Amino acid sequence: MLAEINFDGIVGPSHNFAGLSPGNLAATRSRGRISNPRAAALEGIAKMRANLALGLRQGILLPHARPDHRWLADLGADFAGAAPHLQAQAFSASAMWAANAATVSPAPDTGDGRCHLSVANLVTMPHRSHEWQETLAQLRLAFADPAFVVHGPVPAPFGDEGAANHMRLAPSHDAPGIEVFVYGISGGPYPARQHPDASYAVARRHGLDPARTLFVQQSEQAIAAGAFHNDVVAVANGRILFAHEYAFADKDRFYADLRAAMPEIEIVEVSAAKVSLADAIASYLFNAQLVTLPDGEPALIVPEEARDTPNVWRWLQAHVAGNGPIRRVEVVDVRQSMGNGGGPACLRLRVVCDPASVDPRFLVDEARLDAIAAVIDAEWPEAVDSEALGDPALVGRVERARRVLLEALGTVELIDR
Ligand code: SUG
């Protein structure tokens, strides 16, 4: 029996606002702010609790070793002596955004009937380019069962940012689906982070049926407006595609191809006249978790910022009141992550699989979340100044915090991955 499990990245103790992602407007604007790692991680725990309360299944991915001494050693540097920009890049907690961990093709879609995961290389941003090694180690533990195939990264220079640029539509989780890969060609002043050849490579490696696989270009306008990943302007689940009018370069052709591949598709498009691209991106309306509740109802889990943006909230209320395909809206507070451009959907990696085939250390219930929250309360720094990342006391605290968490979760083999 296949189910969707959302694996949320636990916000690491080094969470800070160093402004490392050009094209991610929230992160750029937050540069220099004092961050609150403890509050950030507890927001993430509260989001997971809310998902459990909705009857959804929940998993976790763990904070990475930061600073990343191995990466610095490859650069011939050590943390204390490294230039400030390398210190910040080695210290980032960006692995929290699990939607960028991997691309996942569930078993019903693949040639060999196994669930395939390809770890994302994240080569476009230096601070994210050294995530894949530890992500791969975690995926190989969590999905060690023969029901899964875990692939290494697509080689550079073909940038791959994982599930954030991938959507799956299927009548039910355990039925064969349509997989949609969204790539970028140009983004105006900003980098296009998903290379088309990376998307093609992942689809080939996963053994997807070309008749049920679409490759779609993200609009340049969307990237230039701050949609550095497709999941900032579109999200899909079940029979529903929820997208902004300006998300795709050629939406008419994409919609026609989708309708041909899946006649029962419901395309919910938000027009620019109702919600501008700027408001969609500032509110993260589309960086929502579009989920199927246990009773079969589609629900949208949006960040507080969507409720704070009047035309966005009006659109949502009107959609639900007007009997639109999305039947329910839930609001979660992930403001610390949002300050770095990471909404509810960025924080999770969806894996459709038999839950019994997953290493149980990567699954959570309320009791396990209590244990994680206790470690966060005791060990996570309350505040971090991105201008002072070189402070040896902070480094010691961050390293200890992660170690205590991995010990509490019984995943000590990852301490030195
Ligand atoms: O890659 N922010 C992340 C946010 C990722 C959001 N994920 C999805 N859309 N799925 C990024 O831009 C900022 C970190 C810093 O500046 O320190 C950052 O990496």
mmCIF file of C-alpha atoms in Angstrom, residues 8-383:
data_model
loop_
_atom_site.group_PDB
_atom_site.id
_atom_site.type_symbol
_atom_site.label_atom_id
_atom_site.label_comp_id
_atom_site.label_asym_id
_atom_site.label_seq_id
_atom_site.Cartn_x
_atom_site.Cartn_y
_atom_site.Cartn_z
ATOM 1 C CA ASP A 8 10.827 17.748 6.318
ATOM 2 C CA GLY A 9 14.350 19.040 6.716
ATOM 3 C CA ILE A 10 14.959 19.834 10.384
ATOM 4 C CA VAL A 11 16.261 23.408 10.523
ATOM 5 C CA GLY A 12 19.903 23.176 11.518
ATOM 6 C CA PRO A 13 21.531 25.062 14.414
ATOM 7 C CA SER A 14 23.583 27.221 12.016
ATOM 8 C CA HIS A 15 20.523 28.819 10.367
ATOM 9 C CA ASN A 16 21.507 32.383 9.481
ATOM 10 C CA PHE A 17 20.855 35.218 7.081
ATOM 11 C CA ALA A 18 24.026 35.580 5.008
ATOM 12 C CA GLY A 19 22.151 36.458 1.797
ATOM 13 C CA LEU A 20 23.853 33.770 -0.271
ATOM 14 C CA SER A 21 21.282 33.168 -3.020
ATOM 15 C CA PRO A 22 21.112 35.816 -5.754
ATOM 16 C CA GLY A 23 17.671 35.676 -7.394
ATOM 17 C CA ASN A 24 16.049 34.618 -4.106
ATOM 18 C CA LEU A 25 14.675 38.019 -3.153
ATOM 19 C CA ALA A 26 13.657 37.139 0.408
ATOM 20 C CA ALA A 27 17.149 35.812 1.204
ATOM 21 C CA THR A 28 18.825 38.821 -0.384
ATOM 22 C CA ARG A 29 16.630 41.218 1.581
ATOM 23 C CA SER A 30 17.277 39.366 4.851
ATOM 24 C CA ARG A 31 21.041 39.650 4.498
ATOM 25 C CA GLY A 32 22.582 40.775 7.789
ATOM 26 C CA ARG A 33 19.460 40.143 9.924
ATOM 27 C CA ILE A 34 19.999 38.320 13.216
ATOM 28 C CA SER A 35 18.534 34.817 12.802
ATOM 29 C CA ASN A 36 16.843 32.647 15.432
ATOM 30 C CA PRO A 37 17.815 28.996 14.815
ATOM 31 C CA ARG A 38 15.919 27.677 17.843
ATOM 32 C CA ALA A 39 12.697 29.449 16.892
ATOM 33 C CA ALA A 40 13.214 28.431 13.267
ATOM 34 C CA ALA A 41 13.584 24.740 14.114
ATOM 35 C CA LEU A 42 10.572 24.846 16.457
ATOM 36 C CA GLU A 43 8.477 26.424 13.678
ATOM 37 C CA GLY A 44 9.444 23.422 11.560
ATOM 38 C CA ILE A 45 8.399 21.019 14.351
ATOM 39 C CA ALA A 46 5.056 22.810 14.708
ATOM 40 C CA LYS A 47 4.464 22.464 10.965
ATOM 41 C CA MET A 48 5.124 18.723 11.195
ATOM 42 C CA ARG A 49 2.752 18.427 14.150
ATOM 43 C CA ALA A 50 0.061 20.226 12.154
ATOM 44 C CA ASN A 51 0.571 17.802 9.259
ATOM 45 C CA LEU A 52 0.277 14.815 11.611
ATOM 46 C CA ALA A 53 -2.925 16.314 13.038
ATOM 47 C CA LEU A 54 -4.345 16.407 9.507
ATOM 48 C CA GLY A 55 -3.734 12.663 9.275
ATOM 49 C CA LEU A 56 -0.698 12.962 6.987
ATOM 50 C CA ARG A 57 2.433 10.845 7.271
ATOM 51 C CA GLN A 58 5.594 12.626 8.297
ATOM 52 C CA GLY A 59 9.299 11.939 7.949
ATOM 53 C CA ILE A 60 12.480 13.912 8.598
ATOM 54 C CA LEU A 61 15.848 14.658 7.048
ATOM 55 C CA LEU A 62 18.611 15.704 9.405
ATOM 56 C CA PRO A 63 20.804 18.800 9.702
ATOM 57 C CA HIS A 64 24.169 18.468 7.971
ATOM 58 C CA ALA A 65 27.598 18.799 9.578
ATOM 59 C CA ARG A 66 28.292 22.543 9.599
ATOM 60 C CA PRO A 67 30.734 24.062 9.081
ATOM 61 C CA ASP A 68 31.531 21.590 6.301
ATOM 62 C CA HIS A 69 35.218 21.012 7.061
ATOM 63 C CA ARG A 70 35.571 18.444 4.269
ATOM 64 C CA TRP A 71 34.454 20.911 1.648
ATOM 65 C CA LEU A 72 36.800 23.538 3.026
ATOM 66 C CA ALA A 73 39.664 21.013 3.030
ATOM 67 C CA ASP A 74 38.970 20.317 -0.668
ATOM 68 C CA LEU A 75 39.403 24.061 -1.141
ATOM 69 C CA GLY A 76 42.702 23.968 0.745
ATOM 70 C CA ALA A 77 41.218 25.978 3.615
ATOM 71 C CA ASP A 78 40.264 25.524 7.229
ATOM 72 C CA PHE A 79 37.315 27.278 8.799
ATOM 73 C CA ALA A 80 39.213 29.604 11.107
ATOM 74 C CA GLY A 81 41.461 30.869 8.329
ATOM 75 C CA ALA A 82 38.883 30.881 5.504
ATOM 76 C CA ALA A 83 37.694 34.069 3.834
ATOM 77 C CA PRO A 84 34.335 35.277 5.216
ATOM 78 C CA HIS A 85 32.398 34.297 2.091
ATOM 79 C CA LEU A 86 33.759 30.733 2.304
ATOM 80 C CA GLN A 87 32.975 30.610 6.013
ATOM 81 C CA ALA A 88 29.367 31.573 5.268
ATOM 82 C CA GLN A 89 29.100 29.076 2.416
ATOM 83 C CA ALA A 90 30.514 26.302 4.627
ATOM 84 C CA PHE A 91 28.178 27.206 7.501
ATOM 85 C CA SER A 92 24.809 27.467 5.722
ATOM 86 C CA ALA A 93 21.866 25.463 7.056
ATOM 87 C CA SER A 94 20.382 25.339 3.552
ATOM 88 C CA ALA A 95 19.935 21.545 3.654
ATOM 89 C CA MET A 96 16.712 22.312 5.600
ATOM 90 C CA TRP A 97 14.977 22.880 2.230
ATOM 91 C CA ALA A 98 14.354 19.224 1.546
ATOM 92 C CA ALA A 99 12.486 19.931 -1.702
ATOM 93 C CA ASN A 100 15.976 20.455 -3.112
ATOM 94 C CA ALA A 101 17.374 17.196 -1.720
ATOM 95 C CA ALA A 102 16.358 14.926 -4.582
ATOM 96 C CA THR A 103 13.906 14.193 -7.374
ATOM 97 C CA VAL A 104 11.605 11.281 -6.583
ATOM 98 C CA SER A 105 9.804 9.024 -9.073
ATOM 99 C CA PRO A 106 7.421 6.663 -7.271
ATOM 100 C CA ALA A 107 7.349 2.987 -8.198
ATOM 101 C CA PRO A 108 4.195 3.100 -10.385
ATOM 102 C CA ASP A 109 5.979 5.509 -12.779
ATOM 103 C CA THR A 110 9.270 3.702 -13.292
ATOM 104 C CA GLY A 111 10.412 0.985 -15.688
ATOM 105 C CA ASP A 112 11.546 -1.429 -12.971
ATOM 106 C CA GLY A 113 8.685 -0.812 -10.543
ATOM 107 C CA ARG A 114 10.989 0.566 -7.852
ATOM 108 C CA CYS A 115 10.912 4.071 -6.362
ATOM 109 C CA HIS A 116 13.848 6.065 -7.775
ATOM 110 C CA LEU A 117 15.524 9.009 -6.042
ATOM 111 C CA SER A 118 18.244 11.173 -7.634
ATOM 112 C CA VAL A 119 20.125 13.366 -5.198
ATOM 113 C CA ALA A 120 20.302 16.960 -6.501
ATOM 114 C CA ASN A 121 23.755 18.381 -7.295
ATOM 115 C CA LEU A 122 22.730 21.991 -6.485
ATOM 116 C CA VAL A 123 25.827 23.191 -8.368
ATOM 117 C CA THR A 124 24.578 26.703 -9.157
ATOM 118 C CA MET A 125 24.958 28.133 -5.639
ATOM 119 C CA PRO A 126 28.311 27.526 -3.905
ATOM 120 C CA HIS A 127 26.737 27.226 -0.437
ATOM 121 C CA ARG A 128 24.402 24.486 -1.688
ATOM 122 C CA SER A 129 26.866 22.674 -3.970
ATOM 123 C CA HIS A 130 28.289 20.635 -1.058
ATOM 124 C CA GLU A 131 24.948 19.396 0.313
ATOM 125 C CA TRP A 132 24.597 16.362 -1.910
ATOM 126 C CA GLN A 133 27.249 14.194 -0.247
ATOM 127 C CA GLU A 134 25.499 14.134 3.129
ATOM 128 C CA THR A 135 22.041 14.134 1.587
ATOM 129 C CA LEU A 136 23.062 11.041 -0.360
ATOM 130 C CA ALA A 137 24.327 9.382 2.834
ATOM 131 C CA GLN A 138 20.972 10.076 4.522
ATOM 132 C CA LEU A 139 18.912 8.894 1.533
ATOM 133 C CA ARG A 140 20.951 5.677 1.362
ATOM 134 C CA LEU A 141 20.114 5.017 5.016
ATOM 135 C CA ALA A 142 16.469 6.027 4.929
ATOM 136 C CA PHE A 143 15.749 4.238 1.645
ATOM 137 C CA ALA A 144 18.047 1.227 1.916
ATOM 138 C CA ASP A 145 15.182 -1.200 1.208
ATOM 139 C CA PRO A 146 15.239 -2.872 -2.244
ATOM 140 C CA ALA A 147 11.972 -1.057 -2.976
ATOM 141 C CA PHE A 148 14.163 1.988 -3.703
ATOM 142 C CA VAL A 149 16.973 2.938 -6.059
ATOM 143 C CA VAL A 150 19.015 5.911 -4.819
ATOM 144 C CA HIS A 151 21.101 7.592 -7.539
ATOM 145 C CA GLY A 152 24.090 9.881 -7.140
ATOM 146 C CA PRO A 153 24.034 13.394 -8.585
ATOM 147 C CA VAL A 154 23.810 14.319 -12.269
ATOM 148 C CA PRO A 155 27.311 15.516 -13.209
ATOM 149 C CA ALA A 156 28.182 19.210 -13.303
ATOM 150 C CA PRO A 157 27.748 21.581 -15.040
ATOM 151 C CA PHE A 158 24.103 20.560 -15.466
ATOM 152 C CA GLY A 159 22.441 22.214 -12.481
ATOM 153 C CA ASP A 160 19.816 20.072 -10.749
ATOM 154 C CA GLU A 161 17.718 21.434 -7.867
ATOM 155 C CA GLY A 162 15.591 18.357 -7.274
ATOM 156 C CA ALA A 163 11.891 18.106 -6.523
ATOM 157 C CA ALA A 164 11.453 21.896 -6.425
ATOM 158 C CA ASN A 165 11.420 21.712 -10.235
ATOM 159 C CA HIS A 166 9.418 18.510 -10.572
ATOM 160 C CA MET A 167 5.671 17.868 -10.292
ATOM 161 C CA ARG A 168 3.675 14.661 -10.327
ATOM 162 C CA LEU A 169 0.024 14.295 -11.226
ATOM 163 C CA ALA A 170 -1.812 11.010 -10.719
ATOM 164 C CA PRO A 171 -5.415 9.983 -10.078
ATOM 165 C CA SER A 172 -4.186 8.457 -6.805
ATOM 166 C CA HIS A 173 -0.751 8.162 -5.215
ATOM 167 C CA ASP A 174 -0.428 4.484 -6.132
ATOM 168 C CA ALA A 175 -1.512 4.839 -9.779
ATOM 169 C CA PRO A 176 0.889 5.592 -12.646
ATOM 170 C CA GLY A 177 1.369 9.346 -12.870
ATOM 171 C CA ILE A 178 2.445 12.116 -15.207
ATOM 172 C CA GLU A 179 5.824 13.526 -14.205
ATOM 173 C CA VAL A 180 6.560 17.118 -15.164
ATOM 174 C CA PHE A 181 10.133 18.451 -15.165
ATOM 175 C CA VAL A 182 10.415 22.245 -15.211
ATOM 176 C CA TYR A 183 13.731 23.700 -16.373
ATOM 177 C CA GLY A 184 15.041 27.227 -16.850
ATOM 178 C CA ILE A 185 16.883 28.683 -19.825
ATOM 179 C CA SER A 186 17.240 32.283 -18.778
ATOM 180 C CA GLY A 187 16.173 34.312 -15.785
ATOM 181 C CA GLY A 188 16.921 37.874 -16.757
ATOM 182 C CA PRO A 189 19.472 39.091 -14.210
ATOM 183 C CA TYR A 190 19.294 35.836 -12.216
ATOM 184 C CA PRO A 191 20.614 32.334 -12.821
ATOM 185 C CA ALA A 192 18.351 29.610 -14.183
ATOM 186 C CA ARG A 193 19.139 26.902 -11.640
ATOM 187 C CA GLN A 194 17.593 23.840 -13.327
ATOM 188 C CA HIS A 195 19.383 22.847 -16.541
ATOM 189 C CA PRO A 196 17.243 20.983 -19.116
ATOM 190 C CA ASP A 197 19.919 18.306 -19.538
ATOM 191 C CA ALA A 198 19.752 17.591 -15.802
ATOM 192 C CA SER A 199 15.984 17.079 -16.060
ATOM 193 C CA TYR A 200 16.344 14.772 -19.087
ATOM 194 C CA ALA A 201 19.084 12.813 -17.282
ATOM 195 C CA VAL A 202 16.968 12.258 -14.171
ATOM 196 C CA ALA A 203 14.003 11.083 -16.254
ATOM 197 C CA ARG A 204 16.209 8.632 -18.186
ATOM 198 C CA ARG A 205 17.848 7.288 -15.031
ATOM 199 C CA HIS A 206 14.466 6.763 -13.399
ATOM 200 C CA GLY A 207 13.216 4.783 -16.415
ATOM 201 C CA LEU A 208 10.171 6.997 -16.922
ATOM 202 C CA ASP A 209 7.759 6.335 -19.774
ATOM 203 C CA PRO A 210 8.229 9.159 -22.337
ATOM 204 C CA ALA A 211 4.477 9.141 -22.967
ATOM 205 C CA ARG A 212 3.877 10.145 -19.331
ATOM 206 C CA THR A 213 6.785 12.582 -18.921
ATOM 207 C CA LEU A 214 6.707 16.271 -19.832
ATOM 208 C CA PHE A 215 9.554 18.788 -19.956
ATOM 209 C CA VAL A 216 8.441 22.372 -19.599
ATOM 210 C CA GLN A 217 10.345 25.640 -19.600
ATOM 211 C CA GLN A 218 9.880 27.989 -16.668
ATOM 212 C CA SER A 219 9.152 31.527 -17.844
ATOM 213 C CA GLU A 220 12.041 33.966 -17.816
ATOM 214 C CA GLN A 221 9.655 36.514 -16.344
ATOM 215 C CA ALA A 222 9.012 34.296 -13.309
ATOM 216 C CA ILE A 223 12.720 33.723 -12.601
ATOM 217 C CA ALA A 224 13.448 37.437 -13.063
ATOM 218 C CA ALA A 225 10.653 38.259 -10.582
ATOM 219 C CA GLY A 226 12.239 36.010 -7.934
ATOM 220 C CA ALA A 227 10.865 32.520 -8.681
ATOM 221 C CA PHE A 228 14.261 30.845 -8.460
ATOM 222 C CA HIS A 229 12.541 27.448 -8.373
ATOM 223 C CA ASN A 230 9.321 26.374 -10.107
ATOM 224 C CA ASP A 231 7.756 25.530 -6.731
ATOM 225 C CA VAL A 232 7.579 29.273 -6.015
ATOM 226 C CA VAL A 233 4.967 29.673 -8.787
ATOM 227 C CA ALA A 234 3.365 26.226 -9.197
ATOM 228 C CA VAL A 235 2.507 23.078 -7.257
ATOM 229 C CA ALA A 236 0.741 19.861 -8.232
ATOM 230 C CA ASN A 237 -0.821 16.878 -6.502
ATOM 231 C CA GLY A 238 -3.410 14.284 -7.455
ATOM 232 C CA ARG A 239 -5.484 15.649 -10.331
ATOM 233 C CA ILE A 240 -4.704 19.297 -9.551
ATOM 234 C CA LEU A 241 -2.146 21.647 -11.050
ATOM 235 C CA PHE A 242 -2.149 24.978 -9.152
ATOM 236 C CA ALA A 243 -0.081 27.612 -10.948
ATOM 237 C CA HIS A 244 0.364 31.287 -11.637
ATOM 238 C CA GLU A 245 -0.543 32.551 -15.102
ATOM 239 C CA TYR A 246 3.096 33.519 -15.743
ATOM 240 C CA ALA A 247 4.780 30.395 -14.350
ATOM 241 C CA PHE A 248 5.588 28.733 -17.689
ATOM 242 C CA ALA A 249 7.188 29.933 -20.934
ATOM 243 C CA ASP A 250 4.477 28.345 -23.112
ATOM 244 C CA LYS A 251 1.547 27.508 -20.862
ATOM 245 C CA ASP A 252 -0.951 26.854 -23.681
ATOM 246 C CA ARG A 253 1.173 24.074 -25.070
ATOM 247 C CA PHE A 254 1.923 22.697 -21.586
ATOM 248 C CA TYR A 255 -1.753 22.674 -20.584
ATOM 249 C CA ALA A 256 -2.714 21.012 -23.891
ATOM 250 C CA ASP A 257 -0.048 18.313 -23.413
ATOM 251 C CA LEU A 258 -1.207 17.749 -19.834
ATOM 252 C CA ARG A 259 -4.854 17.438 -20.851
ATOM 253 C CA ALA A 260 -3.903 14.952 -23.569
ATOM 254 C CA ALA A 261 -1.848 12.861 -21.109
ATOM 255 C CA MET A 262 -4.379 13.081 -18.271
ATOM 256 C CA PRO A 263 -7.882 14.102 -19.369
ATOM 257 C CA GLU A 264 -9.168 14.323 -15.779
ATOM 258 C CA ILE A 265 -6.635 17.061 -14.875
ATOM 259 C CA GLU A 266 -7.934 20.127 -13.042
ATOM 260 C CA ILE A 267 -5.833 23.180 -13.841
ATOM 261 C CA VAL A 268 -6.297 25.922 -11.252
ATOM 262 C CA GLU A 269 -4.618 28.999 -12.668
ATOM 263 C CA VAL A 270 -4.333 32.274 -10.768
ATOM 264 C CA SER A 271 -4.422 35.218 -13.142
ATOM 265 C CA ALA A 272 -1.977 38.110 -12.850
ATOM 266 C CA ALA A 273 -4.990 40.411 -12.756
ATOM 267 C CA LYS A 274 -6.042 38.854 -9.418
ATOM 268 C CA VAL A 275 -2.590 38.177 -7.936
ATOM 269 C CA SER A 276 0.488 39.786 -9.487
ATOM 270 C CA LEU A 277 3.638 37.731 -9.908
ATOM 271 C CA ALA A 278 5.257 39.995 -7.285
ATOM 272 C CA ASP A 279 2.488 39.270 -4.731
ATOM 273 C CA ALA A 280 2.545 35.556 -5.529
ATOM 274 C CA ILE A 281 6.287 35.460 -4.865
ATOM 275 C CA ALA A 282 6.239 37.689 -1.769
ATOM 276 C CA SER A 283 3.366 35.687 -0.214
ATOM 277 C CA TYR A 284 4.590 32.238 -1.378
ATOM 278 C CA LEU A 285 0.996 31.336 -2.290
ATOM 279 C CA PHE A 286 2.252 28.518 -4.536
ATOM 280 C CA ASN A 287 5.003 27.339 -2.196
ATOM 281 C CA ALA A 288 2.268 25.511 -0.416
ATOM 282 C CA GLN A 289 1.859 21.857 0.379
ATOM 283 C CA LEU A 290 -0.966 20.627 -1.825
ATOM 284 C CA VAL A 291 -2.014 17.435 -0.071
ATOM 285 C CA THR A 292 -4.715 14.796 -0.192
ATOM 286 C CA LEU A 293 -6.325 14.443 3.240
ATOM 287 C CA PRO A 294 -7.304 10.960 4.465
ATOM 288 C CA ASP A 295 -10.917 11.609 3.408
ATOM 289 C CA GLY A 296 -9.715 12.338 -0.135
ATOM 290 C CA GLU A 297 -10.145 16.116 0.076
ATOM 291 C CA PRO A 298 -7.435 18.295 -1.486
ATOM 292 C CA ALA A 299 -6.030 20.827 0.999
ATOM 293 C CA LEU A 300 -3.462 23.606 0.638
ATOM 294 C CA ILE A 301 -1.018 24.355 3.476
ATOM 295 C CA VAL A 302 0.120 27.952 3.012
ATOM 296 C CA PRO A 303 2.513 30.187 4.983
ATOM 297 C CA GLU A 304 1.231 33.029 7.209
ATOM 298 C CA GLU A 305 2.493 35.454 4.562
ATOM 299 C CA ALA A 306 -0.296 34.268 2.235
ATOM 300 C CA ARG A 307 -2.898 35.292 4.835
ATOM 301 C CA ASP A 308 -1.088 38.610 5.347
ATOM 302 C CA THR A 309 -1.310 39.495 1.632
ATOM 303 C CA PRO A 310 -4.880 40.765 1.124
ATOM 304 C CA ASN A 311 -5.441 39.886 -2.553
ATOM 305 C CA VAL A 312 -3.872 36.447 -2.056
ATOM 306 C CA TRP A 313 -6.079 35.672 0.950
ATOM 307 C CA ARG A 314 -9.123 36.971 -0.934
ATOM 308 C CA TRP A 315 -8.316 34.673 -3.844
ATOM 309 C CA LEU A 316 -8.021 31.650 -1.524
ATOM 310 C CA GLN A 317 -11.261 32.434 0.319
ATOM 311 C CA ALA A 318 -13.138 32.906 -2.948
ATOM 312 C CA HIS A 319 -11.751 29.658 -4.371
ATOM 313 C CA VAL A 320 -12.830 27.565 -1.388
ATOM 314 C CA ALA A 321 -16.222 29.336 -1.092
ATOM 315 C CA GLY A 322 -16.792 28.870 -4.834
ATOM 316 C CA ASN A 323 -16.352 25.090 -4.591
ATOM 317 C CA GLY A 324 -13.007 25.092 -6.377
ATOM 318 C CA PRO A 325 -10.966 21.858 -6.481
ATOM 319 C CA ILE A 326 -8.922 22.893 -3.404
ATOM 320 C CA ARG A 327 -11.364 22.277 -0.564
ATOM 321 C CA ARG A 328 -9.485 23.503 2.471
ATOM 322 C CA VAL A 329 -6.708 25.964 3.382
ATOM 323 C CA GLU A 330 -4.415 25.555 6.404
ATOM 324 C CA VAL A 331 -1.953 28.207 7.557
ATOM 325 C CA VAL A 332 1.482 27.521 9.074
ATOM 326 C CA ASP A 333 4.084 29.880 10.540
ATOM 327 C CA VAL A 334 7.528 29.241 9.067
ATOM 328 C CA ARG A 335 8.700 32.872 9.136
ATOM 329 C CA GLN A 336 12.353 32.120 9.886
ATOM 330 C CA SER A 337 12.626 29.826 6.862
ATOM 331 C CA MET A 338 10.602 32.295 4.786
ATOM 332 C CA GLY A 339 13.229 34.935 5.585
ATOM 333 C CA ASN A 340 15.588 32.867 3.424
ATOM 334 C CA GLY A 341 12.972 32.218 0.731
ATOM 335 C CA GLY A 342 11.911 28.799 2.016
ATOM 336 C CA GLY A 343 8.163 28.190 2.388
ATOM 337 C CA PRO A 344 6.178 25.159 3.562
ATOM 338 C CA ALA A 345 6.796 23.287 0.288
ATOM 339 C CA CYS A 346 10.545 24.025 0.269
ATOM 340 C CA LEU A 347 10.903 22.373 3.655
ATOM 341 C CA ARG A 348 9.593 18.998 2.540
ATOM 342 C CA LEU A 349 10.496 16.178 0.159
ATOM 343 C CA ARG A 350 7.538 14.069 -0.912
ATOM 344 C CA VAL A 351 8.122 10.329 -1.276
ATOM 345 C CA VAL A 352 5.289 8.046 -2.354
ATOM 346 C CA CYS A 353 6.140 4.578 -1.067
ATOM 347 C CA ASP A 354 5.175 1.830 1.345
ATOM 348 C CA PRO A 355 5.914 3.406 4.763
ATOM 349 C CA ALA A 356 7.055 -0.003 6.036
ATOM 350 C CA SER A 357 9.950 0.110 3.559
ATOM 351 C CA VAL A 358 11.446 3.291 5.104
ATOM 352 C CA ASP A 359 14.067 3.164 7.892
ATOM 353 C CA PRO A 360 11.855 4.036 10.908
ATOM 354 C CA ARG A 361 14.481 6.417 12.285
ATOM 355 C CA PHE A 362 13.456 8.803 9.502
ATOM 356 C CA LEU A 363 9.739 8.685 10.353
ATOM 357 C CA VAL A 364 8.137 10.701 13.147
ATOM 358 C CA ASP A 365 5.092 10.686 15.360
ATOM 359 C CA GLU A 366 4.235 13.108 18.189
ATOM 360 C CA ALA A 367 6.515 11.355 20.687
ATOM 361 C CA ARG A 368 9.528 11.499 18.388
ATOM 362 C CA LEU A 369 8.808 15.149 17.636
ATOM 363 C CA ASP A 370 8.721 15.793 21.400
ATOM 364 C CA ALA A 371 12.192 14.250 21.701
ATOM 365 C CA ILE A 372 13.528 16.335 18.800
ATOM 366 C CA ALA A 373 11.981 19.521 20.208
ATOM 367 C CA ALA A 374 13.628 18.855 23.577
ATOM 368 C CA VAL A 375 17.062 18.707 21.921
ATOM 369 C CA ILE A 376 16.338 21.871 19.946
ATOM 370 C CA ASP A 377 15.223 23.665 23.127
ATOM 371 C CA ALA A 378 18.367 22.658 24.972
ATOM 372 C CA GLU A 379 20.990 22.892 22.245
ATOM 373 C CA TRP A 380 20.049 25.185 19.333
ATOM 374 C CA PRO A 381 21.443 28.732 19.500
ATOM 375 C CA GLU A 382 18.812 31.335 20.152
ATOM 376 C CA ALA A 383 20.335 33.929 17.828
#
